[in-house]
């Protein structure tokens, strides 16, 4: 997925400046697609030059003017094209799994600490996702449209984090025997 498409998705949900997009990105799509604030600004410039977004300059009191971006008709057409395009299934690339496979050649105590660190990281992210689920989607059976789509992506994230946290615990239990 190109960052352009992730930004188009975010802008269809709510227009905003580069700064606002970067902040929103960190709290939503950023869980699935990473980007620095500088990358977001560079890509917004390219999207503007390609006609995928329209930028409106908004004067601010005591601060520099800001550009507020909205998806243009060409951007909506690109988003529609991209959504219809086949996506290859992701293949799991996990450096920790390769380290576990090679455990007999290393320091088991250090590997165990690393697996525990990963488990704790996945558990922490799972906790954040569950908090978002409880806060933003208290009645999932009543969702439709964009809210349902956002919820389904969040559920995917929850399932992935549950799986990784459980797997790490399984590895820890096996290594402790």
PDB file of C-alpha atoms in Angstrom, residues 8-9 17 19 25 39 42 46 64 82 87 91 93 99 112 115-116 119 121 136 155 159 163 166 177:
ATOM      1  CA  UNK A   8      -6.647   9.372   0.847  1.00  0.00           C
ATOM      2  CA  UNK A   9      -8.543   7.076   3.235  1.00  0.00           C
ATOM      3  CA  UNK A  17      -3.885  20.111   7.400  1.00  0.00           C
ATOM      4  CA  UNK A  19      -0.154  18.552  10.899  1.00  0.00           C
ATOM      5  CA  UNK A  25      -2.599   9.140  11.451  1.00  0.00           C
ATOM      6  CA  UNK A  39       6.854  11.699   4.806  1.00  0.00           C
ATOM      7  CA  UNK A  42       6.091  15.160   1.115  1.00  0.00           C
ATOM      8  CA  UNK A  46       2.859  14.953  -4.520  1.00  0.00           C
ATOM      9  CA  UNK A  64       1.529  30.914   9.633  1.00  0.00           C
ATOM     10  CA  UNK A  82      -7.002   1.092  -5.615  1.00  0.00           C
ATOM     11  CA  UNK A  87      -4.043  -7.260  -2.807  1.00  0.00           C
ATOM     12  CA  UNK A  91       3.467 -13.259   4.384  1.00  0.00           C
ATOM     13  CA  UNK A  93       8.116 -11.942   8.302  1.00  0.00           C
ATOM     14  CA  UNK A  99      15.632 -16.387  16.500  1.00  0.00           C
ATOM     15  CA  UNK A 112      13.426 -15.771  26.821  1.00  0.00           C
ATOM     16  CA  UNK A 115      10.161 -13.171  23.854  1.00  0.00           C
ATOM     17  CA  UNK A 116       8.736 -11.780  27.115  1.00  0.00           C
ATOM     18  CA  UNK A 119       4.656 -10.583  24.587  1.00  0.00           C
ATOM     19  CA  UNK A 121       4.485  -5.189  23.768  1.00  0.00           C
ATOM     20  CA  UNK A 136     -15.608   4.112  20.195  1.00  0.00           C
ATOM     21  CA  UNK A 155     -11.144  -6.233  15.315  1.00  0.00           C
ATOM     22  CA  UNK A 159      -7.109 -10.655  16.764  1.00  0.00           C
ATOM     23  CA  UNK A 163      -2.525 -14.203  18.575  1.00  0.00           C
ATOM     24  CA  UNK A 166      -0.665 -15.933  23.108  1.00  0.00           C
ATOM     25  CA  UNK A 177      10.301 -26.710  30.635  1.00  0.00           C
TER      26      UNK A 177
END
